[in-house]
Structures are given as structure tokens and as C-alpha cells.
Coordinates of C-alpha atoms in Angstrom, one line a residue:
Chain G
X1 CA -43.1 -24.8 6.7
X2 CA -43.4 -27.9 4.5
X3 CA -40.6 -30.4 4.6
X4 CA -40.1 -30.6 0.9
X5 CA -39.4 -26.9 0.5
X6 CA -36.9 -27.0 3.4
X7 CA -35.1 -29.8 1.7
X8 CA -34.9 -28.0 -1.5
X9 CA -33.6 -24.9 0.2
X10 CA -31.0 -27.0 1.9
X11 CA -29.8 -28.6 -1.3
X12 CA -29.6 -25.3 -3.0
X13 CA -27.5 -23.8 -0.2
X14 CA -25.2 -26.7 -0.1
X15 CA -24.8 -26.6 -3.8
X16 CA -23.8 -22.9 -3.5
X17 CA -21.1 -24.0 -1.0
X18 CA -19.9 -26.5 -3.5
X19 CA -19.6 -23.7 -6.1
X20 CA -17.6 -21.6 -3.8
X21 CA -15.1 -24.4 -3.4
X22 CA -14.9 -24.7 -7.2
X23 CA -14.4 -20.9 -7.4
X24 CA -11.3 -21.2 -5.1
X25 CA -9.8 -24.1 -7.0
X26 CA -10.6 -22.5 -10.4
X27 CA -8.3 -19.5 -9.5
X28 CA -5.5 -21.8 -8.3
X29 CA -5.4 -23.7 -11.5
X30 CA -5.9 -20.6 -13.6
X31 CA -2.9 -19.0 -12.0
X32 CA -0.7 -22.1 -12.0
X33 CA -1.5 -23.0 -15.6
X34 CA -1.0 -19.4 -16.8
X35 CA 2.4 -19.1 -15.1
X36 CA 3.3 -22.5 -16.6
X37 CA 2.1 -21.5 -20.1
X38 CA 4.0 -18.2 -20.2
X39 CA 7.0 -19.4 -18.2
X40 CA 7.9 -22.7 -19.8
X41 CA 9.1 -21.0 -23.1
X42 CA 11.4 -18.8 -21.0
X43 CA 13.2 -21.7 -19.4
X44 CA 16.3 -21.9 -21.4
X45 CA 19.9 -22.6 -20.4
X46 CA 20.7 -18.9 -21.0
X47 CA 18.1 -17.8 -18.4
X48 CA 20.3 -19.5 -15.7
X49 CA 23.7 -19.1 -17.2
X50 CA 23.8 -15.5 -18.6
X51 CA 23.7 -12.2 -16.9
X52 CA 21.2 -9.6 -18.2
X53 CA 21.8 -8.2 -21.6
X54 CA 21.0 -4.6 -22.5
X55 CA 17.3 -4.3 -23.3
X56 CA 16.4 -5.4 -26.8
X57 CA 19.5 -7.5 -27.1
X58 CA 19.0 -11.3 -27.4
X59 CA 20.4 -13.9 -25.1
X60 CA 20.3 -12.2 -21.7
X61 CA 19.6 -14.3 -18.6
X62 CA 19.0 -13.9 -14.9
X63 CA 22.0 -15.6 -13.4
X64 CA 22.7 -12.7 -11.2
X65 CA 19.2 -12.7 -9.8
X66 CA 19.2 -16.5 -9.1
X67 CA 22.5 -16.3 -7.3
X68 CA 21.6 -13.1 -5.4
X69 CA 18.2 -14.5 -4.4
X70 CA 19.8 -17.7 -3.1
X71 CA 22.4 -15.7 -1.1
X72 CA 19.8 -13.4 0.4
X73 CA 17.6 -16.4 1.3
X74 CA 20.5 -18.3 2.9
X75 CA 21.3 -15.2 4.9
X76 CA 17.7 -14.8 6.1
X77 CA 17.6 -18.5 7.0
X78 CA 20.8 -18.2 9.1
X79 CA 19.2 -15.3 11.0
X80 CA 15.6 -16.4 11.2
X81 CA 16.0 -20.1 12.0
X82 CA 18.3 -20.1 15.1
X83 CA 16.5 -17.2 16.7
X84 CA 13.1 -18.6 15.9
X85 CA 13.9 -22.1 17.1
X86 CA 15.6 -21.0 20.3
X87 CA 12.9 -18.5 21.0
X88 CA 10.2 -21.1 20.5
X89 CA 12.1 -23.4 22.9
X90 CA 12.0 -20.8 25.6
X91 CA 8.2 -20.3 25.2
X92 CA 7.5 -24.1 25.2
X93 CA 10.0 -25.1 27.9
X94 CA 11.6 -22.7 30.3
X95 CA 9.0 -20.0 30.0
X96 CA 5.9 -22.1 30.1
X97 CA 4.8 -20.9 33.5
X98 CA 5.5 -17.2 32.9
X99 CA 2.8 -14.8 31.6
X100 CA 5.4 -13.1 29.4
X101 CA 5.6 -16.2 27.2
X102 CA 1.9 -15.9 26.4
X103 CA 2.5 -12.2 25.5
X104 CA 5.4 -13.1 23.2
X105 CA 3.5 -15.8 21.5
X106 CA 0.5 -13.6 20.9
X107 CA 2.8 -10.8 19.6
X108 CA 4.5 -13.3 17.3
X109 CA 1.1 -14.4 15.9
X110 CA 0.4 -10.8 15.1
X111 CA 3.8 -10.1 13.7
X112 CA 3.4 -13.1 11.3
X113 CA 0.8 -11.0 9.5
X114 CA 2.2 -7.6 9.7
X115 CA 2.9 -6.1 6.3
X116 CA 6.2 -7.2 4.9
X117 CA 6.9 -3.8 3.4
X118 CA 6.8 -2.3 6.9
X119 CA 9.7 -4.6 7.8
X120 CA 11.5 -3.3 4.8
X121 CA 11.0 0.3 5.8
X122 CA 12.2 -0.6 9.3
X123 CA 15.4 -2.2 8.0
X124 CA 16.0 0.7 5.6
X125 CA 15.9 3.2 8.5
X126 CA 18.1 1.1 10.9
X127 CA 20.6 -0.4 8.4
X128 CA 20.6 1.1 5.0
X129 CA 20.4 4.7 5.9
X130 CA 23.1 4.7 8.6
X131 CA 25.4 2.7 6.3
X132 CA 24.6 4.9 3.4
X133 CA 24.0 2.2 0.8
X134 CA 21.7 -0.7 -0.1
X135 CA 23.2 -4.2 0.6
X136 CA 22.5 -7.9 0.4
X137 CA 22.9 -8.1 4.2
X138 CA 20.0 -5.7 4.7
X139 CA 17.8 -7.8 2.4
X140 CA 18.8 -10.9 4.4
X141 CA 18.1 -9.2 7.7
X142 CA 14.6 -8.0 6.6
X143 CA 13.6 -11.5 5.4
X144 CA 15.1 -13.0 8.5
X145 CA 13.0 -10.7 10.7
X146 CA 9.9 -11.9 8.7
X147 CA 11.0 -15.5 9.3
X148 CA 11.4 -15.3 13.1
X149 CA 7.8 -15.2 14.3
X150 CA 6.8 -18.0 11.9
X151 CA 9.6 -20.3 13.0
X152 CA 9.1 -19.4 16.6
X153 CA 5.4 -20.2 16.6
X154 CA 5.8 -23.6 14.9
X155 CA 8.7 -24.6 17.1
X156 CA 6.6 -23.7 20.2
X157 CA 3.7 -25.7 18.9
X158 CA 5.8 -28.7 18.0
X159 CA 7.6 -28.8 21.3
X160 CA 4.4 -28.6 23.3
X161 CA 3.2 -31.7 21.4
X162 CA 6.0 -33.8 23.0
X163 CA 4.4 -35.6 26.0
X164 CA 5.6 -34.3 29.4
X165 CA 6.3 -37.8 30.7
X166 CA 9.1 -38.1 28.2
X167 CA 10.9 -35.2 29.8
X168 CA 10.2 -36.6 33.3
X169 CA 11.8 -39.9 32.3
X170 CA 15.0 -38.0 31.3
X171 CA 14.9 -35.9 34.4
X172 CA 14.7 -39.0 36.5
X173 CA 18.0 -40.1 35.0
X174 CA 19.5 -36.9 36.4
X175 CA 19.9 -35.1 33.1
X176 CA 20.0 -31.3 33.3
X177 CA 17.1 -29.5 31.4
X178 CA 19.2 -28.3 28.5
X179 CA 20.3 -31.9 27.8
X180 CA 16.7 -33.1 28.0
X181 CA 15.7 -30.4 25.5
X182 CA 18.4 -31.0 23.1
X183 CA 18.6 -34.8 23.2
X184 CA 15.0 -35.8 23.9
X185 CA 12.6 -33.0 23.1
X186 CA 14.3 -31.7 19.9
X187 CA 14.7 -35.2 18.6
X188 CA 11.0 -35.9 19.1
X189 CA 9.9 -32.7 17.4
X190 CA 12.6 -32.6 14.7
X191 CA 10.2 -33.3 11.8
X192 CA 7.7 -30.7 12.9
X193 CA 10.3 -28.0 13.4
X194 CA 11.9 -28.9 10.0
X195 CA 8.6 -28.5 8.3
X196 CA 8.1 -25.2 9.9
X197 CA 11.4 -24.1 8.7
X198 CA 10.7 -25.3 5.1
X199 CA 7.4 -23.4 5.1
X200 CA 9.0 -20.3 6.4
X201 CA 11.8 -20.4 3.8
X202 CA 9.1 -21.0 1.1
X203 CA 7.3 -17.9 2.4
X204 CA 10.2 -15.5 2.4
X205 CA 11.4 -16.8 -1.0
X206 CA 8.4 -15.1 -2.6
X207 CA 8.8 -11.8 -0.8
X208 CA 9.6 -8.8 -2.9
X209 CA 8.4 -5.8 -1.0
X210 CA 11.0 -5.8 1.8
X211 CA 13.8 -6.3 -0.7
X212 CA 12.8 -3.2 -2.7
X213 CA 14.6 -0.9 -0.4
X214 CA 17.0 -3.1 1.4
X215 CA 18.9 -5.2 -1.2
X216 CA 17.5 -3.1 -4.0
X217 CA 18.6 -4.5 -7.3
X218 CA 21.8 -4.9 -9.4
X219 CA 21.9 -5.4 -13.1
X220 CA 25.4 -7.0 -12.8
X221 CA 26.5 -10.3 -11.3
X222 CA 27.6 -9.8 -7.7
X223 CA 28.2 -12.0 -4.8
X224 CA 29.3 -9.2 -2.6
X225 CA 26.7 -8.9 0.2
X226 CA 27.9 -5.4 1.1
X227 CA 26.6 -4.1 -2.2
X228 CA 23.1 -4.0 -3.7
X229 CA 22.4 -7.4 -5.0
X230 CA 19.8 -8.7 -7.5
X231 CA 16.9 -10.9 -6.4
X232 CA 14.4 -12.8 -8.5
X233 CA 11.3 -11.1 -7.0
X234 CA 12.6 -7.5 -7.4
X235 CA 13.7 -8.4 -10.9
X236 CA 10.3 -9.7 -11.7
X237 CA 8.7 -6.5 -10.5
X238 CA 11.1 -4.3 -12.5
X239 CA 11.0 -6.5 -15.7
X240 CA 7.2 -6.9 -15.7
X241 CA 6.7 -3.2 -15.3
X242 CA 9.2 -2.5 -18.0
X243 CA 8.4 -1.9 -21.7
X244 CA 10.4 -4.7 -23.3
X245 CA 8.8 -8.0 -24.5
X246 CA 12.1 -9.8 -23.8
X247 CA 12.0 -8.6 -20.1
X248 CA 8.4 -9.9 -19.8
X249 CA 9.4 -13.3 -21.0
X250 CA 12.2 -13.5 -18.5
X251 CA 10.0 -12.3 -15.7
X252 CA 7.6 -15.1 -16.5
X253 CA 10.4 -17.6 -16.5
X254 CA 11.6 -16.3 -13.1
X255 CA 8.0 -16.4 -11.8
X256 CA 7.6 -20.0 -12.9
X257 CA 10.8 -21.0 -11.1
X258 CA 9.7 -19.3 -7.9
X259 CA 6.2 -20.7 -8.1
X260 CA 7.4 -24.3 -8.7
X261 CA 9.9 -24.0 -5.8
X262 CA 7.3 -22.7 -3.4
X263 CA 4.5 -25.1 -4.3
X264 CA 7.0 -28.0 -4.1
X265 CA 8.3 -26.9 -0.7
X266 CA 4.8 -26.3 0.7
X267 CA 3.5 -29.6 -0.5
X268 CA 6.6 -31.5 0.7
X269 CA 6.2 -29.8 4.1
X270 CA 2.6 -30.8 4.4
X271 CA 3.3 -34.4 3.4
X272 CA 6.2 -34.6 5.9
X273 CA 4.0 -33.3 8.8
X274 CA 1.1 -35.6 7.8
X275 CA 3.3 -38.6 7.8
X276 CA 4.8 -37.8 11.2
X277 CA 1.6 -37.0 13.1
X278 CA -0.9 -39.4 11.6
X279 CA 0.2 -42.5 13.5
Chain E
X1 CA 31.6 -31.1 39.9
X2 CA 30.0 -32.2 36.7
X3 CA 26.6 -31.5 38.1
X4 CA 27.7 -27.9 38.8
X5 CA 28.9 -27.6 35.2
X6 CA 25.5 -28.9 34.0
X7 CA 23.8 -26.3 36.0
X8 CA 25.9 -23.5 34.5
X9 CA 25.4 -24.7 31.0
X10 CA 21.7 -25.0 31.7
X11 CA 21.6 -21.4 32.9
X12 CA 23.4 -20.2 29.8
X13 CA 21.0 -22.1 27.5
X14 CA 18.1 -20.7 29.4
X15 CA 19.4 -17.1 29.0
X16 CA 20.1 -17.8 25.3
X17 CA 16.6 -19.0 24.6
X18 CA 15.0 -16.2 26.7
X19 CA 17.0 -13.6 24.8
X20 CA 15.9 -14.9 21.4
X21 CA 12.3 -15.1 22.6
X22 CA 12.4 -11.5 23.7
X23 CA 13.7 -10.5 20.3
X24 CA 10.1 -10.6 19.2
X25 CA 9.2 -7.9 21.6
X26 CA 12.3 -6.0 20.8
X27 CA 11.6 -6.1 17.0
X28 CA 8.0 -5.1 17.5
X29 CA 8.9 -2.1 19.6
X30 CA 11.9 -1.4 17.4
X31 CA 9.6 -1.2 14.3
X32 CA 7.2 1.1 16.2
X33 CA 9.9 3.4 17.5
X34 CA 11.9 3.6 14.3
X35 CA 8.8 4.3 12.2
X36 CA 7.7 6.9 14.7
X37 CA 11.1 8.6 14.8
X38 CA 11.4 8.7 11.1
X39 CA 8.0 10.2 10.6
X40 CA 8.5 12.9 13.2
X41 CA 9.5 15.7 10.7
X42 CA 6.4 15.0 8.7
X43 CA 4.3 14.8 11.8
X44 CA 5.6 18.2 13.0
X45 CA 5.1 19.8 9.6
X46 CA 1.6 18.5 8.7
X47 CA 0.1 17.4 12.0
X48 CA -2.2 14.5 12.3
X49 CA -5.4 15.8 10.8
X50 CA -3.5 18.0 8.3
X51 CA -1.8 14.9 7.0
X52 CA -4.6 12.3 6.9
X53 CA -7.2 14.7 5.5
X54 CA -5.1 16.3 2.8
X55 CA -5.3 15.1 -0.7
X56 CA -2.1 16.9 -1.8
X57 CA 0.9 14.8 -2.8
X58 CA 3.3 17.1 -4.4
X59 CA 7.0 16.3 -4.0
X60 CA 8.1 19.5 -5.8
X61 CA 6.2 21.9 -3.4
X62 CA 6.9 19.5 -0.5
X63 CA 3.2 19.1 0.3
X64 CA 2.1 15.7 1.4
X65 CA -1.3 14.3 2.4
X66 CA -2.4 10.8 3.0
X67 CA -6.1 10.9 2.2
X68 CA -5.9 9.3 -1.4
X69 CA -3.6 6.5 -0.2
X70 CA -5.6 5.8 2.9
X71 CA -8.9 5.7 1.0
X72 CA -7.4 3.5 -1.7
X73 CA -6.1 1.1 1.0
X74 CA -9.4 1.0 2.8
X75 CA -11.6 0.6 -0.4
X76 CA -9.5 -2.2 -1.9
X77 CA -9.3 -4.0 1.5
X78 CA -13.0 -3.8 2.3
X79 CA -14.0 -4.7 -1.3
X80 CA -11.8 -7.7 -1.2
X81 CA -13.3 -8.6 2.2
X82 CA -16.8 -8.3 0.8
X83 CA -16.0 -10.6 -2.1
X84 CA -13.9 -13.1 -0.1
X85 CA -15.8 -13.6 3.1
X86 CA -19.0 -15.4 1.7
X87 CA -16.8 -17.5 -0.6
X88 CA -14.4 -18.5 2.2
X89 CA -17.3 -19.4 4.5
X90 CA -18.9 -21.4 1.7
X91 CA -15.6 -23.3 1.2
X92 CA -15.3 -23.9 5.0
X93 CA -18.9 -25.3 5.0
X94 CA -18.2 -27.5 2.0
X95 CA -15.0 -28.9 3.6
X96 CA -16.5 -29.6 7.1
X97 CA -20.0 -30.6 6.3
X98 CA -20.4 -31.8 2.7
X99 CA -17.3 -33.1 1.1
X100 CA -16.5 -36.8 1.3
X101 CA -13.4 -37.4 3.3
X102 CA -11.1 -38.1 0.3
X103 CA -12.1 -34.7 -1.2
X104 CA -11.6 -32.8 2.1
X105 CA -7.8 -33.1 2.0
X106 CA -7.5 -32.3 -1.6
X107 CA -9.7 -29.2 -1.6
X108 CA -8.3 -28.1 1.8
X109 CA -4.8 -28.3 0.4
X110 CA -5.7 -26.6 -2.9
X111 CA -7.3 -23.7 -1.1
X112 CA -4.3 -23.3 1.2
X113 CA -1.9 -23.4 -1.8
X114 CA -3.6 -20.2 -2.9
X115 CA -2.0 -18.6 0.1
X116 CA 1.4 -20.1 -0.7
X117 CA 1.5 -18.4 -4.2
X118 CA 3.7 -15.3 -3.7
X119 CA 2.2 -11.9 -4.0
X120 CA 4.5 -11.0 -6.9
X121 CA 3.1 -13.9 -8.9
X122 CA -0.4 -12.7 -8.3
X123 CA 0.7 -9.2 -9.4
X124 CA 2.3 -10.4 -12.6
X125 CA -0.5 -12.7 -13.5
X126 CA -3.0 -9.9 -12.6
X127 CA -1.2 -7.4 -14.9
X128 CA -0.7 -9.7 -17.9
X129 CA -3.7 -12.0 -17.7
X130 CA -6.5 -10.8 -15.5
X131 CA -6.4 -7.1 -16.4
X132 CA -6.9 -7.6 -20.1
X133 CA -9.8 -10.0 -19.4
X134 CA -11.3 -7.5 -17.1
X135 CA -11.0 -4.6 -19.5
X136 CA -12.3 -6.5 -22.5
X137 CA -15.0 -8.7 -21.1
X138 CA -15.9 -8.3 -17.4
X139 CA -15.9 -4.6 -17.0
X140 CA -17.9 -3.7 -20.2
X141 CA -20.4 -6.3 -19.1
X142 CA -20.8 -4.7 -15.7
X143 CA -21.2 -1.3 -17.4
X144 CA -23.9 -2.4 -19.7
X145 CA -25.8 -4.1 -16.9
X146 CA -25.4 -2.8 -13.4
X147 CA -23.9 0.4 -14.8
X148 CA -27.3 1.4 -16.1
X149 CA -28.9 1.5 -12.7
X150 CA -29.0 5.0 -11.3
X151 CA -26.8 5.8 -8.3
X152 CA -25.1 2.4 -8.2
X153 CA -24.2 2.8 -11.9
X154 CA -21.9 5.7 -10.9
X155 CA -19.6 3.2 -9.4
X156 CA -19.0 1.6 -12.8
X157 CA -18.3 4.7 -14.8
X158 CA -15.2 5.4 -16.7
X159 CA -13.0 3.7 -19.3
X160 CA -12.5 0.1 -18.4
X161 CA -8.7 -0.2 -18.5
X162 CA -8.4 -3.2 -16.2
X163 CA -5.7 -1.5 -14.1
X164 CA -8.1 -0.2 -11.4
X165 CA -9.6 -0.7 -8.0
X166 CA -11.9 -3.4 -9.2
X167 CA -9.2 -5.7 -10.5
X168 CA -7.0 -5.0 -7.5
X169 CA -9.9 -6.0 -5.1
X170 CA -10.6 -9.2 -7.0
X171 CA -7.0 -10.3 -6.8
X172 CA -6.8 -9.3 -3.1
X173 CA -10.0 -11.3 -2.5
X174 CA -8.5 -14.4 -4.1
X175 CA -5.4 -14.0 -1.9
X176 CA -7.2 -13.7 1.4
X177 CA -9.8 -16.4 0.8
X178 CA -7.5 -19.2 2.2
X179 CA -7.0 -17.3 5.5
X180 CA -10.7 -16.8 6.3
X181 CA -11.5 -20.3 4.9
X182 CA -9.0 -22.2 7.1
X183 CA -9.9 -20.4 10.3
X184 CA -13.6 -20.7 9.6
X185 CA -13.1 -24.4 9.0
X186 CA -11.3 -24.8 12.3
X187 CA -14.0 -23.0 14.2
X188 CA -16.7 -25.0 12.5
X189 CA -14.9 -28.2 13.6
X190 CA -15.1 -26.9 17.1
X191 CA -18.9 -27.2 17.2
X192 CA -19.8 -30.0 19.6
X193 CA -21.2 -33.0 17.7
X194 CA -24.0 -33.3 20.3
X195 CA -25.4 -29.9 19.3
X196 CA -25.6 -30.9 15.7
X197 CA -27.0 -34.3 16.4
X198 CA -29.8 -32.9 18.5
X199 CA -30.7 -30.6 15.8
X200 CA -30.8 -33.4 13.2
X201 CA -32.9 -35.4 15.7
X202 CA -35.5 -32.7 15.6
X203 CA -35.7 -33.0 11.9
X204 CA -33.5 -30.1 10.8
X205 CA -32.0 -30.2 7.3
X206 CA -28.3 -30.1 6.8
X207 CA -28.4 -26.4 5.8
X208 CA -30.5 -25.5 8.8
X209 CA -28.0 -27.2 11.1
X210 CA -25.2 -25.2 9.5
X211 CA -27.1 -22.0 9.6
X212 CA -28.7 -22.2 13.0
X213 CA -26.3 -24.4 15.0
X214 CA -22.8 -24.3 13.5
X215 CA -22.6 -20.7 12.4
X216 CA -23.9 -19.1 15.6
X217 CA -21.6 -21.3 17.6
X218 CA -18.5 -20.4 15.7
X219 CA -19.2 -16.8 14.8
X220 CA -16.4 -15.4 17.0
X221 CA -13.9 -17.6 15.3
X222 CA -15.1 -16.7 11.8
X223 CA -15.0 -13.0 12.8
X224 CA -11.4 -13.5 13.9
X225 CA -10.6 -15.1 10.6
X226 CA -12.2 -12.2 8.7
X227 CA -10.1 -9.7 10.8
X228 CA -6.9 -11.6 10.1
X229 CA -7.7 -11.4 6.3
X230 CA -8.4 -7.7 6.6
X231 CA -5.1 -7.2 8.2
X232 CA -3.4 -9.1 5.4
X233 CA -5.3 -7.2 2.7
X234 CA -4.3 -3.8 4.2
X235 CA -0.7 -4.7 4.0
X236 CA -0.6 -6.5 0.7
X237 CA 1.9 -4.8 -1.6
X238 CA 3.2 -6.4 -4.7
X239 CA -0.1 -7.8 -6.0
X240 CA -1.7 -4.4 -5.8
X241 CA 1.4 -2.5 -7.0
X242 CA 1.0 -4.1 -10.4
X243 CA -2.7 -3.5 -11.0
X244 CA -3.6 -0.3 -9.2
X245 CA -1.7 2.3 -11.2
X246 CA -0.3 4.4 -8.3
X247 CA -2.4 7.4 -9.1
X248 CA -2.7 9.9 -6.3
X249 CA -6.5 10.6 -6.5
X250 CA -9.6 9.8 -4.6
X251 CA -11.4 7.4 -6.9
X252 CA -15.0 8.1 -7.8
X253 CA -15.6 4.9 -9.6
X254 CA -14.4 1.3 -9.2
X255 CA -12.9 1.5 -12.7
X256 CA -10.4 4.1 -11.8
X257 CA -6.7 3.8 -10.9
X258 CA -5.8 4.7 -7.4
X259 CA -3.0 4.3 -4.8
X260 CA -2.7 2.5 -1.6
X261 CA -0.2 3.1 1.3
X262 CA 1.8 0.1 0.3
X263 CA 1.9 0.9 -3.4
X264 CA 3.1 4.4 -2.6
X265 CA 5.8 3.0 -0.4
X266 CA 6.9 0.4 -3.0
X267 CA 7.0 2.9 -5.8
X268 CA 8.3 6.1 -4.2
X269 CA 10.5 5.0 -1.4
X270 CA 13.7 4.8 -3.3
X271 CA 12.9 8.0 -5.2
X272 CA 12.3 10.1 -2.2
X273 CA 15.2 12.6 -2.5
X274 CA 14.2 15.1 0.2
X275 CA 14.0 14.4 3.9
X276 CA 10.4 15.6 4.2
X277 CA 9.4 13.4 1.3
X278 CA 10.9 10.3 2.9
X279 CA 9.5 11.3 6.3
X280 CA 6.0 11.6 4.8
X281 CA 6.4 8.1 3.4
X282 CA 7.4 6.9 6.8
X283 CA 4.4 8.6 8.3
X284 CA 2.2 6.6 5.9
X285 CA 4.1 3.4 6.9
X286 CA 3.6 4.3 10.6
X287 CA -0.2 4.7 10.1
X288 CA -0.4 1.5 8.2
X289 CA 1.6 -0.3 10.9
X290 CA -0.7 1.0 13.7
X291 CA -3.8 0.2 11.6
X292 CA -2.9 -3.4 10.7
X293 CA -1.5 -4.1 14.1
X294 CA -4.7 -3.0 15.8
X295 CA -6.9 -5.0 13.5
X296 CA -4.7 -8.1 13.8
X297 CA -4.6 -7.8 17.6
X298 CA -8.4 -7.6 17.6
X299 CA -8.7 -10.6 15.3
X300 CA -6.3 -12.5 17.6
X301 CA -8.5 -11.6 20.6
X302 CA -11.6 -13.0 18.9
X303 CA -9.8 -16.2 18.1
X304 CA -8.6 -16.7 21.6
X305 CA -12.1 -16.1 23.0
X306 CA -13.6 -18.5 20.4
X307 CA -11.1 -21.2 21.5
X308 CA -11.8 -20.8 25.1
X309 CA -15.5 -21.6 24.9

């Protein structure tokens, strides 16, 4: 085949690859700009300070959903982070030589991608049904369960990046293993673990499906985690599907806040990890 | 004495970490068992084949069948895969082989940010922005072009409402592009430079190197990435819930509303007032769990094999 033709085919194919990259970026900007455009007009003080007004009435806000969402996320973090970090520690440190650690880490990798709504159904059957009512705790538990495998895997990865000689140096001073882990290994891997935690929090902040039948929703302001509690994502779902223009606007406002938070957290996490592991 | 104390604390810490690590196994089996137990009444009543091949979904008569939801799930997931895979591979090629280094980071991050945008935002944007565009411009265009071709044209029949399989699949495809792209990129980077250099030395063009050296070398990894995306697409809930319409029917055209397992769960779970209704929903969830778990496990297997080479 003549060389010129092959060169042309090559250029065309590579140009097509360039177009695919544009395609991906196009959607990212399309979505972000669209959320910004619709959401920005909904960002008013009343969105944050008022509770929902009856449909059609002016001046309602989503204070209940912001507070509820924050509480559920904190609860999830308190469950997911300690379990994830300690579990990851076992896999990277004590359990390194056992086969079971490989099994757990593979399982965690799979569980990271398992449908979130399945976790919601699981928590419904094991918490909500026996207790007889939806609750903020159940929402926190379901998001916490989603966090565990993510945090566990990043912790494991970050800990195994710490050079083994560092641990040996500490062992040589006569330190027991737990002290070596806490004072040497954790210190070295802190940035990485923190980044993993930030990314995991960012991920669960956007989850709606598991909250639909765990924390459910609440049109009133509540900080009682024993009761159904409002969350931004479930409110967005309900408001966007509803018939009122007012609701749609507020849903866009809530979407904007969530998107900005998540993009900011994700980018911050990435910069943090790049800085730490570049040099 | 203090050494003894250190040993005890160390043992306690070991047990604590081991226990938390085992929580992953406990949770996985817990989910499996709980979903199984909850779906038992429906399993006993409808059986396996009687459930997955029945199109009935009638809460009043207490007749439940999974076929429409299962077909909806499979069609949207595979269509999304079909749209996303070539694009994701193209992006991976662009990032690894073509882009200048300052663009690599920017484009890589932008594509991965697509994965960071939450599902509910995709859904809301899909409903209010994409669906109208689809129904007014894209879908009529398809109907007047491809729709005229016999046989294939049947896929594009019906009123273009924008809330249908086609829109849902497009949104899903955008959502899964980053997963395939980032794994494909990593596998492309694993190709030994010597292999590529020897191909260049023989006079191969850049595209020929990608097509004949890089792609065959990394196909296992790419396959793993595609599997992972498929697993994600099967379980995607909120994005699809907005734009699929939750209509219990087996769609005949791409421009029809449908339902998926996840959409059914999201919409009907809190409405299920009878035990058998709830149990049937759990049966659906159980099937989805088994399906996505199997696919994700397979994808993971491919990825481990690809890394080992």
C-alpha cells in the first residue's frame, strides 16, 4: 500500500480521536453551564434561610434539606471513614501475607460499583422495616456503607506506597507494630488518605437513590435523626418531577450547590494528591 | 512490663482492623442474604421463569413479572455501551498517544469530572434540557433520515417525546464514558515502549501502531473497563428515573418510554403497600444485584489478568 494513503488514513483516524475528546468535554461544559444558568437565579438568601412554603406560595426555601443533607453526610462519614481506614490498614499492614486480604480487596473493588439503590433496599429491610419508620440514621448508614469500600481501597493503596524500610527503621527502635502504623505509616500517608476521604464524601453527597427509602423526605425542618429527614438530592428528585415552576427553580438552585460542592471537592482532592506525589 | 502492654495493645489494634476489614465481606453477604430472604415470598409465588418471563405488573391483582423491567435495563445499558465504548477508546488514544503533555492533564481531568457529576444532576439536566432538544430536533431528524429505511426504521417509530429509551441511553453513555476511558488509558500506558518503537522503526504510521500494537496488547484491560461501565450502567438509577417514564411495557421502538429495574425500585418502593408487592420489588433488586455483581466480578478478573502480563 502506498505510504501517502497510509499517512492520510492515520491522520483521519487520529483526528477522529481528537473529536471524541471534544465530545466528552462538550457534555461536561454543556451540563455545568446549564446547571449554572438555571441555578444562579435560584440562589437567594431565602433558599438557605426559609423552610419550604406550600406550593405556589412565594418565598419558600430549602433550609430543611440543606441541614438534613449535612447531618446525613456527617453521619455517613462517621460510619464510613473509621471502618474504611482501619479496614484498609489491615489489608496493607497486618493482613498483607494472607490470601483473605486479596479476597477482601477484590470484593471491595466490586462493591464500589454495586448499584447504590441496592444498598438502600438492604438498609430498608434491615433497619427501616424492623424499626417501623424511615429515619435519618438509616440514610446515614446507607451512605456510610457506600463509603466503606472506597475509603478502604484508597487507604490500602496509600499505605502500600509507604516504603517498607521506613517501618523497619521504626521496628529497629523497638516500637510495637501499632505504634509504627499510627506514628510512622499514617503520618506518611495522611495526605493520600485524606484525599480518598474527600473524594468519598463528594461521591456520597450526590447520592439520592439510597436515601429514597431510608431517610425518605420531610417537608418540615427537623434535626431529629430518628425521624424522616429531608435531603437535597431527594428534594431535587421530588421538586423536579413536581408540576410547580417554583419547585423547579429551587431544584436547580439545590443542583447548583451540590454540583459546585462536588466539583470543588473533587478538584481539590486531585490537586492535593498531585502535589504530594509529584516530588 | 511495658513491652507486654505494647503487645496487648498491638493485638487489640490488629483485631480492630481485622474486624473492620471483614465488614466488607459481612456487608456483601448481608446484602445477598437480606435481598434473598425478602424476595422469598415472590420467589415461591411466581418461581424463577414465571417471574422473569412474565410481562404482567399489576399491583391490584397482585401479579408481578419482571420482563419489561429487565428488558428496559438491558436495552438502555447495552445501547449506552454501544455509544460510549468507541468514544471512550478514542479519548484514551487521544490522551495517551496524541495530546501534548499540557493538554493530557486538562482533558484527563475534564473527562473524569464527568464521572464526579452526580446522577441526580444528570437526571434533572436530562429532563429539562436534553429531553426537549431531543424531542424537537434530534429525534425528528432521525425519523426523517434513518427512520425511512425499512426494518431499521421501525426502531425510530412513534411520537418523539424526548422521555424515552433513546434519551436515557445517551445520558447513560455520557455517564459511563469516563470509566471506560480511564481504564483504557491505563491499559494503553502499560504497552511496552519497545513494542511501539519497533513498529515505528518498520515504518508504521501512528494510527497503525495504535491499531496493531497498542490495542491488541491492551484488549483485556479495555474489555475490563467496558465490563465495569456495563455494571455501572445496569445499576444507574436517578439519571434514568427522570427520563425513562417508568412505563411497564416492552418497548418496540427507541422512542418509547420504558422502565428499568432501578427506576421501578425508585418509584414504587415506598408505595408498595402489600407484602407480595414489596417482595416482588426485592426479587427485582436481587436479580439486579446478582447480575451487576457477576458482571463487575468478570470485569475485575479481566483487569487483574491484564495487569499481570
